[in-house]
Amino acid sequence: MADAVGSIDMPDAQDEAPESDKKTRKGGKRAKKGPLKRLAVFYRQIVAELRKVVWPTRNQLTTYTTVVIVFVVIMIGLVTLIDFGLDKAAKYVFG
């Protein structure tokens, strides 16, 4: 029985490329530029990406900051209670 097209046992013809078709490049476009030009391009790309960012409004930032601070305070209290309880339990058992 013949395998279905695209099955694991029989790959499609387009999946197999002869070894001679593969191009070997050393460095590509990066190798042609100096280190300072590459650094300048890198920083330009950073600035371009930062312009795409949707920054929160002051109200959103205040809300997010408040939520984080409240969450951290609650977690500190929870860990403190657990630590205090385990301390009392260890003193009772060992001490």
PDB file of N, CA, C and O in Angstrom, residues 31-69:
ATOM      1  N   ALA A  31      29.145  40.432   7.659  1.00  0.00           N
ATOM      2  CA  ALA A  31      30.587  40.394   7.543  1.00  0.00           C
ATOM      3  C   ALA A  31      31.121  41.581   6.743  1.00  0.00           C
ATOM      4  O   ALA A  31      32.270  41.947   6.867  1.00  0.00           O
ATOM      5  N   LYS A  32      30.282  42.204   5.935  1.00  0.00           N
ATOM      6  CA  LYS A  32      30.719  43.304   5.091  1.00  0.00           C
ATOM      7  C   LYS A  32      30.768  44.622   5.836  1.00  0.00           C
ATOM      8  O   LYS A  32      31.404  45.558   5.388  1.00  0.00           O
ATOM      9  N   LYS A  33      30.062  44.739   6.951  1.00  0.00           N
ATOM     10  CA  LYS A  33      30.024  45.982   7.710  1.00  0.00           C
ATOM     11  C   LYS A  33      31.016  45.924   8.855  1.00  0.00           C
ATOM     12  O   LYS A  33      31.275  44.875   9.419  1.00  0.00           O
ATOM     13  N   GLY A  34      31.524  47.100   9.222  1.00  0.00           N
ATOM     14  CA  GLY A  34      32.432  47.167  10.342  1.00  0.00           C
ATOM     15  C   GLY A  34      31.678  47.099  11.650  1.00  0.00           C
ATOM     16  O   GLY A  34      30.451  47.220  11.694  1.00  0.00           O
ATOM     17  N   PRO A  35      32.393  46.931  12.750  1.00  0.00           N
ATOM     18  CA  PRO A  35      31.726  46.797  14.051  1.00  0.00           C
ATOM     19  C   PRO A  35      30.977  48.059  14.472  1.00  0.00           C
ATOM     20  O   PRO A  35      29.928  47.968  15.092  1.00  0.00           O
ATOM     21  N   LEU A  36      31.484  49.243  14.107  1.00  0.00           N
ATOM     22  CA  LEU A  36      30.775  50.472  14.478  1.00  0.00           C
ATOM     23  C   LEU A  36      29.487  50.638  13.693  1.00  0.00           C
ATOM     24  O   LEU A  36      28.481  51.098  14.228  1.00  0.00           O
ATOM     25  N   LYS A  37      29.509  50.258  12.412  1.00  0.00           N
ATOM     26  CA  LYS A  37      28.280  50.334  11.614  1.00  0.00           C
ATOM     27  C   LYS A  37      27.237  49.359  12.128  1.00  0.00           C
ATOM     28  O   LYS A  37      26.062  49.663  12.168  1.00  0.00           O
ATOM     29  N   ARG A  38      27.687  48.165  12.508  1.00  0.00           N
ATOM     30  CA  ARG A  38      26.739  47.183  13.049  1.00  0.00           C
ATOM     31  C   ARG A  38      26.144  47.674  14.352  1.00  0.00           C
ATOM     32  O   ARG A  38      24.958  47.482  14.615  1.00  0.00           O
ATOM     33  N   LEU A  39      26.959  48.325  15.178  1.00  0.00           N
ATOM     34  CA  LEU A  39      26.464  48.870  16.438  1.00  0.00           C
ATOM     35  C   LEU A  39      25.461  49.993  16.180  1.00  0.00           C
ATOM     36  O   LEU A  39      24.420  50.071  16.844  1.00  0.00           O
ATOM     37  N   ALA A  40      25.742  50.840  15.201  1.00  0.00           N
ATOM     38  CA  ALA A  40      24.813  51.921  14.856  1.00  0.00           C
ATOM     39  C   ALA A  40      23.492  51.356  14.344  1.00  0.00           C
ATOM     40  O   ALA A  40      22.410  51.836  14.711  1.00  0.00           O
ATOM     41  N   VAL A  41      23.554  50.323  13.522  1.00  0.00           N
ATOM     42  CA  VAL A  41      22.334  49.688  13.013  1.00  0.00           C
ATOM     43  C   VAL A  41      21.548  49.073  14.163  1.00  0.00           C
ATOM     44  O   VAL A  41      20.321  49.180  14.229  1.00  0.00           O
ATOM     45  N   PHE A  42      22.261  48.453  15.086  1.00  0.00           N
ATOM     46  CA  PHE A  42      21.612  47.836  16.247  1.00  0.00           C
ATOM     47  C   PHE A  42      20.834  48.876  17.054  1.00  0.00           C
ATOM     48  O   PHE A  42      19.673  48.669  17.408  1.00  0.00           O
ATOM     49  N   TYR A  43      21.465  50.018  17.342  1.00  0.00           N
ATOM     50  CA  TYR A  43      20.782  51.063  18.112  1.00  0.00           C
ATOM     51  C   TYR A  43      19.627  51.679  17.336  1.00  0.00           C
ATOM     52  O   TYR A  43      18.594  52.009  17.913  1.00  0.00           O
ATOM     53  N   ARG A  44      19.768  51.835  16.017  1.00  0.00           N
ATOM     54  CA  ARG A  44      18.649  52.334  15.219  1.00  0.00           C
ATOM     55  C   ARG A  44      17.467  51.371  15.263  1.00  0.00           C
ATOM     56  O   ARG A  44      16.315  51.787  15.318  1.00  0.00           O
ATOM     57  N   GLN A  45      17.746  50.073  15.256  1.00  0.00           N
ATOM     58  CA  GLN A  45      16.679  49.083  15.344  1.00  0.00           C
ATOM     59  C   GLN A  45      16.014  49.118  16.715  1.00  0.00           C
ATOM     60  O   GLN A  45      14.799  48.940  16.817  1.00  0.00           O
ATOM     61  N   ILE A  46      16.797  49.363  17.766  1.00  0.00           N
ATOM     62  CA  ILE A  46      16.218  49.482  19.109  1.00  0.00           C
ATOM     63  C   ILE A  46      15.260  50.663  19.167  1.00  0.00           C
ATOM     64  O   ILE A  46      14.130  50.542  19.664  1.00  0.00           O
ATOM     65  N   VAL A  47      15.675  51.809  18.646  1.00  0.00           N
ATOM     66  CA  VAL A  47      14.822  52.997  18.661  1.00  0.00           C
ATOM     67  C   VAL A  47      13.562  52.756  17.838  1.00  0.00           C
ATOM     68  O   VAL A  47      12.459  53.128  18.245  1.00  0.00           O
ATOM     69  N   ALA A  48      13.704  52.091  16.700  1.00  0.00           N
ATOM     70  CA  ALA A  48      12.536  51.798  15.862  1.00  0.00           C
ATOM     71  C   ALA A  48      11.553  50.883  16.589  1.00  0.00           C
ATOM     72  O   ALA A  48      10.331  51.076  16.503  1.00  0.00           O
ATOM     73  N   GLU A  49      12.063  49.893  17.317  1.00  0.00           N
ATOM     74  CA  GLU A  49      11.171  48.992  18.055  1.00  0.00           C
ATOM     75  C   GLU A  49      10.495  49.711  19.216  1.00  0.00           C
ATOM     76  O   GLU A  49       9.333  49.468  19.514  1.00  0.00           O
ATOM     77  N   LEU A  50      11.228  50.606  19.899  1.00  0.00           N
ATOM     78  CA  LEU A  50      10.635  51.339  21.013  1.00  0.00           C
ATOM     79  C   LEU A  50       9.525  52.281  20.544  1.00  0.00           C
ATOM     80  O   LEU A  50       8.599  52.569  21.296  1.00  0.00           O
ATOM     81  N   ARG A  51       9.615  52.768  19.312  1.00  0.00           N
ATOM     82  CA  ARG A  51       8.547  53.612  18.777  1.00  0.00           C
ATOM     83  C   ARG A  51       7.272  52.827  18.522  1.00  0.00           C
ATOM     84  O   ARG A  51       6.190  53.391  18.490  1.00  0.00           O
ATOM     85  N   LYS A  52       7.392  51.506  18.326  1.00  0.00           N
ATOM     86  CA  LYS A  52       6.230  50.653  18.089  1.00  0.00           C
ATOM     87  C   LYS A  52       5.489  50.302  19.375  1.00  0.00           C
ATOM     88  O   LYS A  52       4.354  49.859  19.336  1.00  0.00           O
ATOM     89  N   VAL A  53       6.134  50.486  20.520  1.00  0.00           N
ATOM     90  CA  VAL A  53       5.556  50.091  21.805  1.00  0.00           C
ATOM     91  C   VAL A  53       4.365  50.982  22.140  1.00  0.00           C
ATOM     92  O   VAL A  53       4.416  52.198  21.973  1.00  0.00           O
ATOM     93  N   VAL A  54       3.303  50.361  22.624  1.00  0.00           N
ATOM     94  CA  VAL A  54       2.140  51.114  23.099  1.00  0.00           C
ATOM     95  C   VAL A  54       2.361  51.351  24.590  1.00  0.00           C
ATOM     96  O   VAL A  54       2.246  50.435  25.395  1.00  0.00           O
ATOM     97  N   TRP A  55       2.708  52.566  24.938  1.00  0.00           N
ATOM     98  CA  TRP A  55       3.032  52.892  26.316  1.00  0.00           C
ATOM     99  C   TRP A  55       1.750  53.107  27.109  1.00  0.00           C
ATOM    100  O   TRP A  55       0.775  53.665  26.592  1.00  0.00           O
ATOM    101  N   PRO A  56       1.705  52.688  28.381  1.00  0.00           N
ATOM    102  CA  PRO A  56       0.503  52.876  29.197  1.00  0.00           C
ATOM    103  C   PRO A  56       0.324  54.357  29.555  1.00  0.00           C
ATOM    104  O   PRO A  56       1.295  55.109  29.646  1.00  0.00           O
ATOM    105  N   THR A  57      -0.941  54.714  29.784  1.00  0.00           N
ATOM    106  CA  THR A  57      -1.218  56.079  30.232  1.00  0.00           C
ATOM    107  C   THR A  57      -0.824  56.206  31.699  1.00  0.00           C
ATOM    108  O   THR A  57      -0.536  55.215  32.376  1.00  0.00           O
ATOM    109  N   ARG A  58      -0.821  57.429  32.194  1.00  0.00           N
ATOM    110  CA  ARG A  58      -0.453  57.653  33.597  1.00  0.00           C
ATOM    111  C   ARG A  58      -1.431  56.932  34.529  1.00  0.00           C
ATOM    112  O   ARG A  58      -1.038  56.354  35.540  1.00  0.00           O
ATOM    113  N   ASN A  59      -2.711  56.940  34.169  1.00  0.00           N
ATOM    114  CA  ASN A  59      -3.727  56.278  34.996  1.00  0.00           C
ATOM    115  C   ASN A  59      -3.494  54.763  35.021  1.00  0.00           C
ATOM    116  O   ASN A  59      -3.573  54.130  36.078  1.00  0.00           O
ATOM    117  N   GLN A  60      -3.212  54.171  33.872  1.00  0.00           N
ATOM    118  CA  GLN A  60      -2.948  52.735  33.813  1.00  0.00           C
ATOM    119  C   GLN A  60      -1.688  52.390  34.609  1.00  0.00           C
ATOM    120  O   GLN A  60      -1.660  51.394  35.342  1.00  0.00           O
ATOM    121  N   LEU A  61      -0.668  53.222  34.459  1.00  0.00           N
ATOM    122  CA  LEU A  61       0.586  52.974  35.165  1.00  0.00           C
ATOM    123  C   LEU A  61       0.391  53.035  36.675  1.00  0.00           C
ATOM    124  O   LEU A  61       0.914  52.198  37.422  1.00  0.00           O
ATOM    125  N   THR A  62      -0.406  53.993  37.139  1.00  0.00           N
ATOM    126  CA  THR A  62      -0.703  54.104  38.569  1.00  0.00           C
ATOM    127  C   THR A  62      -1.455  52.872  39.052  1.00  0.00           C
ATOM    128  O   THR A  62      -1.147  52.316  40.114  1.00  0.00           O
ATOM    129  N   THR A  63      -2.427  52.422  38.266  1.00  0.00           N
ATOM    130  CA  THR A  63      -3.207  51.235  38.634  1.00  0.00           C
ATOM    131  C   THR A  63      -2.313  50.004  38.700  1.00  0.00           C
ATOM    132  O   THR A  63      -2.369  49.230  39.665  1.00  0.00           O
ATOM    133  N   TYR A  64      -1.499  49.787  37.677  1.00  0.00           N
ATOM    134  CA  TYR A  64      -0.619  48.611  37.646  1.00  0.00           C
ATOM    135  C   TYR A  64       0.372  48.638  38.811  1.00  0.00           C
ATOM    136  O   TYR A  64       0.617  47.610  39.448  1.00  0.00           O
ATOM    137  N   THR A  65       0.930  49.811  39.093  1.00  0.00           N
ATOM    138  CA  THR A  65       1.892  49.930  40.188  1.00  0.00           C
ATOM    139  C   THR A  65       1.231  49.630  41.523  1.00  0.00           C
ATOM    140  O   THR A  65       1.790  48.922  42.367  1.00  0.00           O
ATOM    141  N   THR A  66       0.025  50.148  41.728  1.00  0.00           N
ATOM    142  CA  THR A  66      -0.710  49.890  42.969  1.00  0.00           C
ATOM    143  C   THR A  66      -1.008  48.407  43.133  1.00  0.00           C
ATOM    144  O   THR A  66      -0.830  47.843  44.226  1.00  0.00           O
ATOM    145  N   VAL A  67      -1.427  47.758  42.053  1.00  0.00           N
ATOM    146  CA  VAL A  67      -1.731  46.322  42.119  1.00  0.00           C
ATOM    147  C   VAL A  67      -0.482  45.533  42.477  1.00  0.00           C
ATOM    148  O   VAL A  67      -0.525  44.626  43.321  1.00  0.00           O
ATOM    149  N   VAL A  68       0.645  45.873  41.878  1.00  0.00           N
ATOM    150  CA  VAL A  68       1.885  45.151  42.164  1.00  0.00           C
ATOM    151  C   VAL A  68       2.313  45.355  43.607  1.00  0.00           C
ATOM    152  O   VAL A  68       2.692  44.400  44.301  1.00  0.00           O
ATOM    153  N   ILE A  69       2.242  46.588  44.105  1.00  0.00           N
ATOM    154  CA  ILE A  69       2.655  46.859  45.482  1.00  0.00           C
ATOM    155  C   ILE A  69       1.754  46.134  46.471  1.00  0.00           C
ATOM    156  O   ILE A  69       2.230  45.527  47.439  1.00  0.00           O
TER     157      ILE A  69
END
